mmCIF file of C-alpha atoms in Angstrom:
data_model
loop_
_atom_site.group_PDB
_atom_site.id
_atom_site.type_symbol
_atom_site.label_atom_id
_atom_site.label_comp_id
_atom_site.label_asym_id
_atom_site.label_seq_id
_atom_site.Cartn_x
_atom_site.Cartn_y
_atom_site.Cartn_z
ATOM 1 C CA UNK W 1 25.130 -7.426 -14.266
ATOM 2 C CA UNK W 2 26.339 -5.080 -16.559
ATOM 3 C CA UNK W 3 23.528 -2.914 -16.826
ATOM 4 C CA UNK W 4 24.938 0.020 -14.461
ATOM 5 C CA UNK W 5 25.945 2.420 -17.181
ATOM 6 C CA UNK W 6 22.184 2.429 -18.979
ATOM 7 C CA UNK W 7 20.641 5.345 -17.972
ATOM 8 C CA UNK W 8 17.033 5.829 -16.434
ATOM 9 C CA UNK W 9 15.176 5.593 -19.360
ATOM 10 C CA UNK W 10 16.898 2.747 -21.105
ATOM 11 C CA UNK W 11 16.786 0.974 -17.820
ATOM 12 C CA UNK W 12 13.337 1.003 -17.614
ATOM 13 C CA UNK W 13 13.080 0.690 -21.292
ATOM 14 C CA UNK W 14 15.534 -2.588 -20.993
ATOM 15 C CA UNK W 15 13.213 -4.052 -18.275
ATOM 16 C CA UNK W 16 9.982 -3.399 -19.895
ATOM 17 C CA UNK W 17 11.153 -5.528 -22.999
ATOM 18 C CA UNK W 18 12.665 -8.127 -20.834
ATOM 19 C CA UNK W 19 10.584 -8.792 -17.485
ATOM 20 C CA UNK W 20 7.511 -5.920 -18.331
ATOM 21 C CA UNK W 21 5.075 -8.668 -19.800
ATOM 22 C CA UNK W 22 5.492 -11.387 -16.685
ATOM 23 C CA UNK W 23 5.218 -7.686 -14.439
ATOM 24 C CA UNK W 24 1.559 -7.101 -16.389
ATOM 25 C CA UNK W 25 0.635 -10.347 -16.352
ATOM 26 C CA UNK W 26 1.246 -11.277 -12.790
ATOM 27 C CA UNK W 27 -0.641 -7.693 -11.607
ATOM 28 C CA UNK W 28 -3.789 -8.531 -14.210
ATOM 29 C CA UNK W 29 -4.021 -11.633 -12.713
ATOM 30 C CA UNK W 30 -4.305 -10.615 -8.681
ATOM 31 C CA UNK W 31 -6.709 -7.347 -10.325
ATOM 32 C CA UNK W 32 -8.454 -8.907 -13.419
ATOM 33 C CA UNK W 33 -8.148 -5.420 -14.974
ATOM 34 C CA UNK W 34 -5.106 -4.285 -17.735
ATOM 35 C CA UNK W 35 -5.964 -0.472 -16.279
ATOM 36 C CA UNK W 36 -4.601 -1.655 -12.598
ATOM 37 C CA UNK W 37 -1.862 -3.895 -14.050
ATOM 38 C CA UNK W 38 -0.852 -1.321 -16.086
ATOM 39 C CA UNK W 39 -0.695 1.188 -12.903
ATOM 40 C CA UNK W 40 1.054 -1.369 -10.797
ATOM 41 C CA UNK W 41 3.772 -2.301 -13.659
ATOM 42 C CA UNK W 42 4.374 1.618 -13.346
ATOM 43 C CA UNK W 43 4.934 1.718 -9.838
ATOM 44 C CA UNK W 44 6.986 -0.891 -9.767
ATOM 45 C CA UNK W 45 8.952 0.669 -12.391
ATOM 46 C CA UNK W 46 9.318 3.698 -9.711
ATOM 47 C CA UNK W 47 9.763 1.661 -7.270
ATOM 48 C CA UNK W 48 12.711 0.039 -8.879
ATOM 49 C CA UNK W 49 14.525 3.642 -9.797
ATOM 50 C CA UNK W 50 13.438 4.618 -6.457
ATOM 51 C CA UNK W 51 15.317 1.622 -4.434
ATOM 52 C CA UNK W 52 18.093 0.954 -7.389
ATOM 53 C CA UNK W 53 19.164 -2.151 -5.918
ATOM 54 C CA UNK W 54 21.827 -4.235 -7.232
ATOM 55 C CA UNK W 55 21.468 -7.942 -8.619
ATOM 56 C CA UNK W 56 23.401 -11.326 -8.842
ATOM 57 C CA UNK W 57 21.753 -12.243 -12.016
ATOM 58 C CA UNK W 58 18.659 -11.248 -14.677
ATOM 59 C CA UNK W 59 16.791 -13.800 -12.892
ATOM 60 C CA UNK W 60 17.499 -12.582 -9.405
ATOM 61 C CA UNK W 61 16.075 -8.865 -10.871
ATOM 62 C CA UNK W 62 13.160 -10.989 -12.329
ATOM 63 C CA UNK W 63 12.307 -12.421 -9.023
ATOM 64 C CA UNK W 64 12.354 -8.735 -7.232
ATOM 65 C CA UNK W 65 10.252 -7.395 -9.536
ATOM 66 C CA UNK W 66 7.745 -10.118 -9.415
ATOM 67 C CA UNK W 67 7.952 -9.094 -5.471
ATOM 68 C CA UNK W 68 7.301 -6.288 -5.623
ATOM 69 C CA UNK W 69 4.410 -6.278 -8.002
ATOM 70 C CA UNK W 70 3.097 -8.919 -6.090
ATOM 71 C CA UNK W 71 3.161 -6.769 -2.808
ATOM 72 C CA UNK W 72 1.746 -3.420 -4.562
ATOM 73 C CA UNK W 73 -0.944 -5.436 -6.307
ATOM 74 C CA UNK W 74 -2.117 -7.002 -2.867
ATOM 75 C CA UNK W 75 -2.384 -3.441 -1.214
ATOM 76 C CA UNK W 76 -4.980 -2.420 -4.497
ATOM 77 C CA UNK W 77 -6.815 -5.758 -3.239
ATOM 78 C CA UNK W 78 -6.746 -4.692 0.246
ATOM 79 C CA UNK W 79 -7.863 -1.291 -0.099
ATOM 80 C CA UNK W 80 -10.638 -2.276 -2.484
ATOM 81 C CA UNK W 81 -11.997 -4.504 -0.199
ATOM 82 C CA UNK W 82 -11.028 -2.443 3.037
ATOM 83 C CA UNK W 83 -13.640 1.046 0.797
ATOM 84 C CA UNK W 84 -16.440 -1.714 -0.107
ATOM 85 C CA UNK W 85 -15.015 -1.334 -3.659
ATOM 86 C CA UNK W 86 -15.015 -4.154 -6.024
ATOM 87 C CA UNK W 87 -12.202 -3.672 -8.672
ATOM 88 C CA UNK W 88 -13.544 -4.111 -12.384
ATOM 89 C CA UNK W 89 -13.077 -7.138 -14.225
ATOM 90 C CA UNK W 90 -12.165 -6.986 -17.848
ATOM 91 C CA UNK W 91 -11.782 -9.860 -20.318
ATOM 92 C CA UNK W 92 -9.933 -8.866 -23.312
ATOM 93 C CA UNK W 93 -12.822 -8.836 -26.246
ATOM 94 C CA UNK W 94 -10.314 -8.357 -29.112
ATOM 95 C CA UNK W 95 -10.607 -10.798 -32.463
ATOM 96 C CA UNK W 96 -7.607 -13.058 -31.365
ATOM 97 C CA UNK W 97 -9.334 -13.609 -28.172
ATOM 98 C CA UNK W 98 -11.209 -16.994 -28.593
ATOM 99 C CA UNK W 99 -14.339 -17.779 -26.461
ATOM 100 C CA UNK W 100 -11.833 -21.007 -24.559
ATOM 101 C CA UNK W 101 -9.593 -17.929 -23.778
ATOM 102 C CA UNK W 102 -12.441 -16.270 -21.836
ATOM 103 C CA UNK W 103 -13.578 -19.163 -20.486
ATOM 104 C CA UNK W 104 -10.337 -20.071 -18.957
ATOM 105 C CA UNK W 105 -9.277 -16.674 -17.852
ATOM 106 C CA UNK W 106 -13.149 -16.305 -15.457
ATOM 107 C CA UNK W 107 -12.362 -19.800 -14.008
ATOM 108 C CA UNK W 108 -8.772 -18.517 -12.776
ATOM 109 C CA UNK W 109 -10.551 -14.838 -12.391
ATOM 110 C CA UNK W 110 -13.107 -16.695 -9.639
ATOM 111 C CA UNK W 111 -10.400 -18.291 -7.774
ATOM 112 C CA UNK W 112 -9.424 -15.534 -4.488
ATOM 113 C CA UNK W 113 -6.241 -13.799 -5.247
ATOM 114 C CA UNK W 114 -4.048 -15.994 -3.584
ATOM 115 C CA UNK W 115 -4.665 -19.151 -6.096
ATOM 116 C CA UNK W 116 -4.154 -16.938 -8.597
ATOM 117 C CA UNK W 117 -0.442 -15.793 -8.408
ATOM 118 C CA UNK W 118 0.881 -19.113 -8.043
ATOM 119 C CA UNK W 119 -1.360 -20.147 -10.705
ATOM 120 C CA UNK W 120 0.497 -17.174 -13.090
ATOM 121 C CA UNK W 121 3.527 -18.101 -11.612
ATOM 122 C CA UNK W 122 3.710 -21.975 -12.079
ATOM 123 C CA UNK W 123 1.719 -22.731 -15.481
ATOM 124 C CA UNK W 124 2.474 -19.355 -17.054
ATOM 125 C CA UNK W 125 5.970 -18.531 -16.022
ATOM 126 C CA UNK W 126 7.168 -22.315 -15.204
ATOM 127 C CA UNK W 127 8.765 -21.385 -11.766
ATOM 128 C CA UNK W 128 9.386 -24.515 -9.368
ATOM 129 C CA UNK W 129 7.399 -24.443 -6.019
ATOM 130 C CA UNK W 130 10.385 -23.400 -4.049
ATOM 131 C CA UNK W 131 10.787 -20.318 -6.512
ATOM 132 C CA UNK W 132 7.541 -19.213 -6.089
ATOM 133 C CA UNK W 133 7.745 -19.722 -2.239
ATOM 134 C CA UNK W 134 10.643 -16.693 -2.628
ATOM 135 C CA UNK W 135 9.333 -14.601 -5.164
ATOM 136 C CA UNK W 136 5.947 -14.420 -2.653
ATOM 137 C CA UNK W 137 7.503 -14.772 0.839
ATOM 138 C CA UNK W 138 5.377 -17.926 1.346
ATOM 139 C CA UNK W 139 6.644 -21.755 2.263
ATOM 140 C CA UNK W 140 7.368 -24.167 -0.350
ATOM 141 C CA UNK W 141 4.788 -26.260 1.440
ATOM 142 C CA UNK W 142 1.978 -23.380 0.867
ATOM 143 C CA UNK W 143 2.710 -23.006 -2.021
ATOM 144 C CA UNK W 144 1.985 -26.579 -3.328
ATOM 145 C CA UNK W 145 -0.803 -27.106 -0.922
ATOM 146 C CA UNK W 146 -2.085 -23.706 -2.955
ATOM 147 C CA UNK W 147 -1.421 -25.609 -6.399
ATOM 148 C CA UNK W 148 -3.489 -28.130 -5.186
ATOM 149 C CA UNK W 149 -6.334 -26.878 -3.774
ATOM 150 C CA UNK W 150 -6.922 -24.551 -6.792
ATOM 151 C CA UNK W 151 -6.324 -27.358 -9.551
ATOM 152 C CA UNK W 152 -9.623 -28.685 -7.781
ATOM 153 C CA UNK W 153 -11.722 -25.697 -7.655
ATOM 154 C CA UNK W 154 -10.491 -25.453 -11.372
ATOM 155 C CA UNK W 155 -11.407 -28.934 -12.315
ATOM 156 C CA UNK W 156 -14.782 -28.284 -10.936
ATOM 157 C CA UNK W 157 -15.431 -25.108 -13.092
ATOM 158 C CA UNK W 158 -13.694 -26.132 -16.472
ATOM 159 C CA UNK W 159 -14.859 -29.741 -16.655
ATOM 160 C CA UNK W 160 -13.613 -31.418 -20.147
ATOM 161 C CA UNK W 161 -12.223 -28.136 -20.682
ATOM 162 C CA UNK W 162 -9.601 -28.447 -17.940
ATOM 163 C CA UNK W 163 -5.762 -28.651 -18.906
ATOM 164 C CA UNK W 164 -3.944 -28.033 -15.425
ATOM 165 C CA UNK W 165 -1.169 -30.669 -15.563
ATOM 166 C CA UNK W 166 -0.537 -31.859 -12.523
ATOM 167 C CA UNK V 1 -0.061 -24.594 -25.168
ATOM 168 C CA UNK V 2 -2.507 -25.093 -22.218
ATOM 169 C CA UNK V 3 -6.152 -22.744 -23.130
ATOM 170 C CA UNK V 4 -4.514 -20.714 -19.982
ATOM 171 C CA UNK V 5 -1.205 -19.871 -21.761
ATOM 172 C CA UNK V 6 -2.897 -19.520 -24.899
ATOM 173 C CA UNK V 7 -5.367 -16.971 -23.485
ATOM 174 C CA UNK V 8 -2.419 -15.187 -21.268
ATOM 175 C CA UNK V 9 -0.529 -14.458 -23.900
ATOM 176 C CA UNK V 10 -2.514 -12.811 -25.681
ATOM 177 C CA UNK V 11 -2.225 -9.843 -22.689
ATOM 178 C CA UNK V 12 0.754 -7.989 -23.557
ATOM 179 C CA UNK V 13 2.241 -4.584 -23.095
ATOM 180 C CA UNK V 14 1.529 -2.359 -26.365
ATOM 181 C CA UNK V 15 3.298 0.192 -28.025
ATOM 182 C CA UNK V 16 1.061 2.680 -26.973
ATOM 183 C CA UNK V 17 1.224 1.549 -23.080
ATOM 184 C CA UNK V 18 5.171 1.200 -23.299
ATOM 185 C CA UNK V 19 5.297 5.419 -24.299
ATOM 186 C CA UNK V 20 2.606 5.968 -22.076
ATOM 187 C CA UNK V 21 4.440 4.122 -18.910
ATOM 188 C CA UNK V 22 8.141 5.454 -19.634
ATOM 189 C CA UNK V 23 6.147 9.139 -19.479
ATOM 190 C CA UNK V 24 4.492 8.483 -16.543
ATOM 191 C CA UNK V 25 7.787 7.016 -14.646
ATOM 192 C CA UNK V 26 9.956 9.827 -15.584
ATOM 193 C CA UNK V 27 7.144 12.189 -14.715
ATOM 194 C CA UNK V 28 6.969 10.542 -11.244
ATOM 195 C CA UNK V 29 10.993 10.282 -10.577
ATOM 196 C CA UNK V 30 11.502 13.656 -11.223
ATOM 197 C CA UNK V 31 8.287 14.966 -9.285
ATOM 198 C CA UNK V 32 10.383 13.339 -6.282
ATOM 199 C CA UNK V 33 13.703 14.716 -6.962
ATOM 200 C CA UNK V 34 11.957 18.592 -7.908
ATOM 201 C CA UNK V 35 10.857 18.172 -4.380
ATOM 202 C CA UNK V 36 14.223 17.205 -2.740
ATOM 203 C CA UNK V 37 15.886 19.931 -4.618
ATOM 204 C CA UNK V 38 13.336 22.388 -3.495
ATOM 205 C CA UNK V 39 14.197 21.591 0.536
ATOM 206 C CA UNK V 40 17.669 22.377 -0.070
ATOM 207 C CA UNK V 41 17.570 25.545 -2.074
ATOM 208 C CA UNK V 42 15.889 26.770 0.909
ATOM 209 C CA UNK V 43 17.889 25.449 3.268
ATOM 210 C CA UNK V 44 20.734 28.435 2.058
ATOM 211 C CA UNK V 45 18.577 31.490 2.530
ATOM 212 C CA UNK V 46 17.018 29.871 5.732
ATOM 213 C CA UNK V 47 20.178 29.927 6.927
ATOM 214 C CA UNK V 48 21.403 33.209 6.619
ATOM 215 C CA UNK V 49 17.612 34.442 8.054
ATOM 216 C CA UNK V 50 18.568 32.186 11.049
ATOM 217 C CA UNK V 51 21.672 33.732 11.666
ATOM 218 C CA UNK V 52 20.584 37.197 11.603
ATOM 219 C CA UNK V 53 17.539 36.434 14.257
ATOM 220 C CA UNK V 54 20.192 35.432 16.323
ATOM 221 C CA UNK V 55 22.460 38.245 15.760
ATOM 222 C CA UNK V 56 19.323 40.376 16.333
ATOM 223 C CA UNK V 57 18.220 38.444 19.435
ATOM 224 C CA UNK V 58 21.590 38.606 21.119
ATOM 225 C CA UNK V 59 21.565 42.259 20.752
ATOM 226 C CA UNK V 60 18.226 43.013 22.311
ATOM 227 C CA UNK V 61 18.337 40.076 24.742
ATOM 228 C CA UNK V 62 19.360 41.624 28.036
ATOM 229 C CA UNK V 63 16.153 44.077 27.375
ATOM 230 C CA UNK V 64 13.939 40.766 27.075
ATOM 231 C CA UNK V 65 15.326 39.017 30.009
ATOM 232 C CA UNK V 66 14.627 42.098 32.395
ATOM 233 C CA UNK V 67 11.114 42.748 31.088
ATOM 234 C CA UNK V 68 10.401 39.011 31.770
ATOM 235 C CA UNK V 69 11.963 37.289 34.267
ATOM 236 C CA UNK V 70 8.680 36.518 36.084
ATOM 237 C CA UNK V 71 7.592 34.539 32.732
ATOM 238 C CA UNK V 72 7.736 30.544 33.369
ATOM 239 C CA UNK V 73 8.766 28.913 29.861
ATOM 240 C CA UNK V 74 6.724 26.146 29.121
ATOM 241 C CA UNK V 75 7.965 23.486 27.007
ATOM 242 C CA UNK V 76 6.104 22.398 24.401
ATOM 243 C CA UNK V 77 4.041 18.895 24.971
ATOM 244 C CA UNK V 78 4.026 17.953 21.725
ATOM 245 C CA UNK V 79 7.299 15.914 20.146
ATOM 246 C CA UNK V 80 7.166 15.130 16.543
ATOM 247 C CA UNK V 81 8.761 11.864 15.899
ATOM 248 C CA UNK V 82 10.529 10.621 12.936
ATOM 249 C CA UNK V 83 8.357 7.960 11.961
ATOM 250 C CA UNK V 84 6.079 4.933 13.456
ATOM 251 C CA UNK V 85 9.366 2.785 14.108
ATOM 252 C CA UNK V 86 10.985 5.588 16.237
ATOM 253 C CA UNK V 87 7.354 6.435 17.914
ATOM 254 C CA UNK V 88 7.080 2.429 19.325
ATOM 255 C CA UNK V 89 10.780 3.120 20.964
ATOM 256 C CA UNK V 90 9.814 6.233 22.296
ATOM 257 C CA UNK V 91 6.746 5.314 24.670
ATOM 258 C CA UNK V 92 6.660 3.732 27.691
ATOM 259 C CA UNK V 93 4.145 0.742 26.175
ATOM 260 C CA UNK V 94 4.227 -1.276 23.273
ATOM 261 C CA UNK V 95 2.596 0.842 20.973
ATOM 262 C CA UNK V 96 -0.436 -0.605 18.442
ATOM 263 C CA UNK V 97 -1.163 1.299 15.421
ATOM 264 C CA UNK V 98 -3.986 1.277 12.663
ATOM 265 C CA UNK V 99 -3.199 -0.900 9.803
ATOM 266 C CA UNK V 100 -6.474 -0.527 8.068
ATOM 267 C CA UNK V 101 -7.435 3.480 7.096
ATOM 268 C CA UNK V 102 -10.000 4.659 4.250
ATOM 269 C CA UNK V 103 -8.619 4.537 0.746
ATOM 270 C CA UNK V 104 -6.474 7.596 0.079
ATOM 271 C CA UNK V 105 -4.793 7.757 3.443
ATOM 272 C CA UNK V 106 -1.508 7.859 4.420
ATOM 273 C CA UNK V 107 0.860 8.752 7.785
ATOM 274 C CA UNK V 108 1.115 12.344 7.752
ATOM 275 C CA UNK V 109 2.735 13.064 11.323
ATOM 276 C CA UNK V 110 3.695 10.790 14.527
ATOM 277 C CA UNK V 111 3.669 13.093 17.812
ATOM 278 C CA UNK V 112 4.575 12.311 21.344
ATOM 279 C CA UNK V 113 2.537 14.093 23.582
ATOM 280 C CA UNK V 114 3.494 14.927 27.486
ATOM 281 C CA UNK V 115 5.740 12.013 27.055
ATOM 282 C CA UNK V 116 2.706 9.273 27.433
ATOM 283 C CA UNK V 117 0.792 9.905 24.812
ATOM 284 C CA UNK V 118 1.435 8.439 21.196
ATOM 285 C CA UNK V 119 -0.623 10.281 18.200
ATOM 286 C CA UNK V 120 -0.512 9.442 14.213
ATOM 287 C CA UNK V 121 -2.478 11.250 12.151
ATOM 288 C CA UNK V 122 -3.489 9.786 8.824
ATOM 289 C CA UNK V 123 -4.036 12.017 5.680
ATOM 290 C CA UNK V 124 -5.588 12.035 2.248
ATOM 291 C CA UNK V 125 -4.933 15.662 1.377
ATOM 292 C CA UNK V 126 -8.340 17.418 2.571
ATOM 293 C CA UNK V 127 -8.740 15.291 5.631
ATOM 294 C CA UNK V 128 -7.117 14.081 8.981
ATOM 295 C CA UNK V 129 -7.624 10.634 10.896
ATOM 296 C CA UNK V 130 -5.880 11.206 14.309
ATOM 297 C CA UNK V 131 -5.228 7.883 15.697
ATOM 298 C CA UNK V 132 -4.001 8.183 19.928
ATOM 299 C CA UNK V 133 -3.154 5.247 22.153
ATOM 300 C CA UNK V 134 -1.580 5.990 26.038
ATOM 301 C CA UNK V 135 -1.690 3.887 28.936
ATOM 302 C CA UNK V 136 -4.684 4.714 31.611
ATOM 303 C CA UNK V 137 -8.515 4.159 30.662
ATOM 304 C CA UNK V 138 -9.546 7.740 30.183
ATOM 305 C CA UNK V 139 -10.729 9.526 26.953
ATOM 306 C CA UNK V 140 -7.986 10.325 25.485
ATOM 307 C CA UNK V 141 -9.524 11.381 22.098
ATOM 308 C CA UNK V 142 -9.027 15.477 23.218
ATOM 309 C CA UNK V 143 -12.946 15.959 21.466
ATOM 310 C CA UNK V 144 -15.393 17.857 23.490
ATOM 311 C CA UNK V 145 -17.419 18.360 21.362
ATOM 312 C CA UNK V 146 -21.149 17.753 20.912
ATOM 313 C CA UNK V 147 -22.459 15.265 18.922
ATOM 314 C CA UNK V 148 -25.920 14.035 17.999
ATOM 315 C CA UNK V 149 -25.609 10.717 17.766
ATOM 316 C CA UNK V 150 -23.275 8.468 20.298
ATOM 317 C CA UNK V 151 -23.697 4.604 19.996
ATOM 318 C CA UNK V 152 -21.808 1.773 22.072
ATOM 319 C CA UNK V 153 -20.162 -0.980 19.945
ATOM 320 C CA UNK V 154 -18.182 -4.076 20.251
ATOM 321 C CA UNK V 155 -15.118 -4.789 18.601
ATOM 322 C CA UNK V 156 -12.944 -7.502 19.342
ATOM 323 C CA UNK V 157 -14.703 -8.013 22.815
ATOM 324 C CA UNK V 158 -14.016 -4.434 23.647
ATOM 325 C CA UNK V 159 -16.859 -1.477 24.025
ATOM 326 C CA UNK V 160 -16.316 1.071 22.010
ATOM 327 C CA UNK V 161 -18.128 4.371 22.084
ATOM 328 C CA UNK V 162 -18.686 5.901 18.545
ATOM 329 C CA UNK V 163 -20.019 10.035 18.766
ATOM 330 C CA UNK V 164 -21.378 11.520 15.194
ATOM 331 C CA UNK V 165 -23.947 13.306 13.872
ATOM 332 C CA UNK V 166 -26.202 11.747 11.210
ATOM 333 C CA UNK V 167 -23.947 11.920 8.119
ATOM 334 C CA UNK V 168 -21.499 10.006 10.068
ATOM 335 C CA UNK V 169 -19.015 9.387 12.976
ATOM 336 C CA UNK V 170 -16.021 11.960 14.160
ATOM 337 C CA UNK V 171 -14.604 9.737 17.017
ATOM 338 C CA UNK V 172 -13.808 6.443 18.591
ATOM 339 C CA UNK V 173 -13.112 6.052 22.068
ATOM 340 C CA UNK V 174 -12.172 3.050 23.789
ATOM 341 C CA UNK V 175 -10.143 1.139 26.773
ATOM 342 C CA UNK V 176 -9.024 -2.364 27.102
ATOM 343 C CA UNK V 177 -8.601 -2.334 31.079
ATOM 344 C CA UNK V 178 -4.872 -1.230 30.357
ATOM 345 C CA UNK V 179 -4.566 1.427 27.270
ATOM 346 C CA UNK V 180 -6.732 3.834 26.098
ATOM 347 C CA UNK V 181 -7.327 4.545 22.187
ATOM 348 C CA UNK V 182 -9.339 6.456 20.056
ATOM 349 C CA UNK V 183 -10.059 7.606 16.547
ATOM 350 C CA UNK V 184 -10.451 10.986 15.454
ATOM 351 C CA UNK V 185 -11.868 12.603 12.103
ATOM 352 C CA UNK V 186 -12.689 15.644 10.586
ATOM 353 C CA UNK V 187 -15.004 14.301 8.298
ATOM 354 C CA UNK V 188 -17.336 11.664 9.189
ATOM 355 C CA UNK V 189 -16.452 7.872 8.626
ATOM 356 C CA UNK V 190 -18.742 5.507 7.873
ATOM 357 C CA UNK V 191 -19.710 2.980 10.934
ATOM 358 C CA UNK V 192 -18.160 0.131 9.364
ATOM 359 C CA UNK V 193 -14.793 1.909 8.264
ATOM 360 C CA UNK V 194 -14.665 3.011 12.129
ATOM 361 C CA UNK V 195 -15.127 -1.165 12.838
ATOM 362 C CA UNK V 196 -12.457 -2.188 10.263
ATOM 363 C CA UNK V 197 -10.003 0.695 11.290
ATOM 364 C CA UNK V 198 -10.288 -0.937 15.394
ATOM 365 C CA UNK V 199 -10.386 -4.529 14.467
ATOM 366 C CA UNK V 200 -7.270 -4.086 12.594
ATOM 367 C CA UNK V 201 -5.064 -2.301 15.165
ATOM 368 C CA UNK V 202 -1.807 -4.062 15.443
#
């Protein structure tokens, strides 16, 4: 890939411009929190020094990445719900955050976890189905049947305000 | 842009959080390899101590062996094992293991005991969850002690006996007609943490 000769720090510099924001956004959207994304996006930073594996393509790094975030911020699910814990839920309040953007964000946010990565992953990041079935070790079949079920739940919540194409 | 794009994209990585991650990775990555380096630096005068215990024990050995050669040696029940992957090839069953433990936890040491007996103890720093499984139906949890409270559960169709004392419950014992388990902490667990930890075995 060309990338070899960067060292550490540039490497993680160089993926934290390039794949850091879909990393963020995927975690904040299984935790509904930017302090857990942001602790997940750094351990799969670690992770990635840690394992230094090799890639066809910027893609095929993409895709591992998404992995393993995926995978670390299912375990922060699990163990919440394993200690009674419920993980806080923040909605940005900031002034370019409009009042749709909150309202869209709690109809996703009250969807369980596992509507909400393939959500991220197929409106936000424009993967195919069969994409997403590798990025989260799921069936192609799942994954639409996923797409499906939680374009429903979200038509039900958003009304007029839906925009899920199909 | 759909109102979930819109919204999305306004959750970004900031200047601030970029610094703050590239600290904390570096700060983790070298924690790891300070730790590495610190086994092997130790590894060189370890050596040299081992070598002169030996020297030392060669030269006084024949006064060792003559004072005791009614002792019996007894080997030591107690194997450590590599890891949970090795520990499922070493006993004679087909080992199940807890895949649910408290927040905080983590495998600390796998142990075959006597050859029948698998143990992993779980760890968060200031406390141990010792987890046992062996074939037979006896208590197998190595607790004698008394407790104030005992109380007889069912998990997964199985009766479990849970011993504690009122902040809490030390140990899980319990037998499926083939295997014995149980659950061991220092601290007290919660009832329902002891439920979660058995319904999850694997």
């Amino acid at each position: 890939m060309g990338l070899e000769s960067l060292s550490g720090d540039d490497l993680v510099k160089e993926i934290i411009e390039s794949e850091g924001n879909a990393i963020y956004r995927l975690a904040y959207s299984y935790l509904k929190n930017t302090h857990d994304a942001e602790d997940v996006l750094q351990d799969t930073l670690v992770q990635f020094l840690k394992t230094k594996p090799e890639f066809e393509s910027k893609e095929h790094r993409k895709a591992w990445l998404l992995r393993v975030a995926s995978n670390l911020s299912k375990n922060r699910l699990k163990l919440a719900y394993r200690n009674f814990s419920v993980l806080d839920e923040e909605i940005p309040t900031t002034q370019d955050f409009t009042e749709e953007d909150s309202e869209v964000l709690r109809a996703v946010h009250s969807l369980p976890a596992k509507y909400r990565d393939v959500i991220y992953l197929f409106y936000y990041e424009g993967y195919h189905t069969e994409e997403i079935a590798g990025i989260l070790n799921k069936r192609d079949a799942t994954v639409r049947s996923l797409l499906s079920r939680a374009r429903k739940k979200l038509k039900t919540t958003l009304k007029e305000a839906y925009d899920f194409h199909e | 842009m759909s109102n979930y794009k819109d919204a999305l994209t306004k959750i970004y990585i900031s200047k601030d959080m970029e610094e703050r991650i590239m600290r904390e990775v570096k700060n983790n990555v070298v924690e790891t390899k300070k730790e590495r380096t610190i086994g092997r630096k130790w590894m060189l005068p370890a050596g040299l101590v081992a070598c002169a215990a030996l020297t030392l024990g060669v030269l006084v050995l024949p006064k060792v062996t003559k004072d005791s050669e009614d002792q019996v040696q007894i080997p030591n029940p107690i194997v450590e094992i590599e890891d949970i992957k090795s520990l499922k090839e070493s006993v004679p069953f087909s080992l199940k293991v807890l895949t649910v433990v408290p927040e905080g936890y983590e495998v600390s040491d796998t142990s075959l005991i006597a050859g029948t007996l698998a143990q992993i103890i779980y760890s968060n720093g200031s406390n141990d969850i010792t987890y046992r499984m062996a074939e037979g139906t006896e208590d197998i949890s190595g607790d004698y002690n008394t407790y104030e409270n005992t109380k007889e559960i069912t998990v997964n169709g199985q009766d479990v006996l849970l011993k504690g004392n009122k902040d809490g419950y030390q140990v899980a014992s319990w037998t499926d007609g083939t295997n014995a388990y149980s659950i061991k902490s220092n601290s007290p667990l919660e009832e329902e943490q002891m439920i979660q930890s058995i319904e999850e075995i694997q």
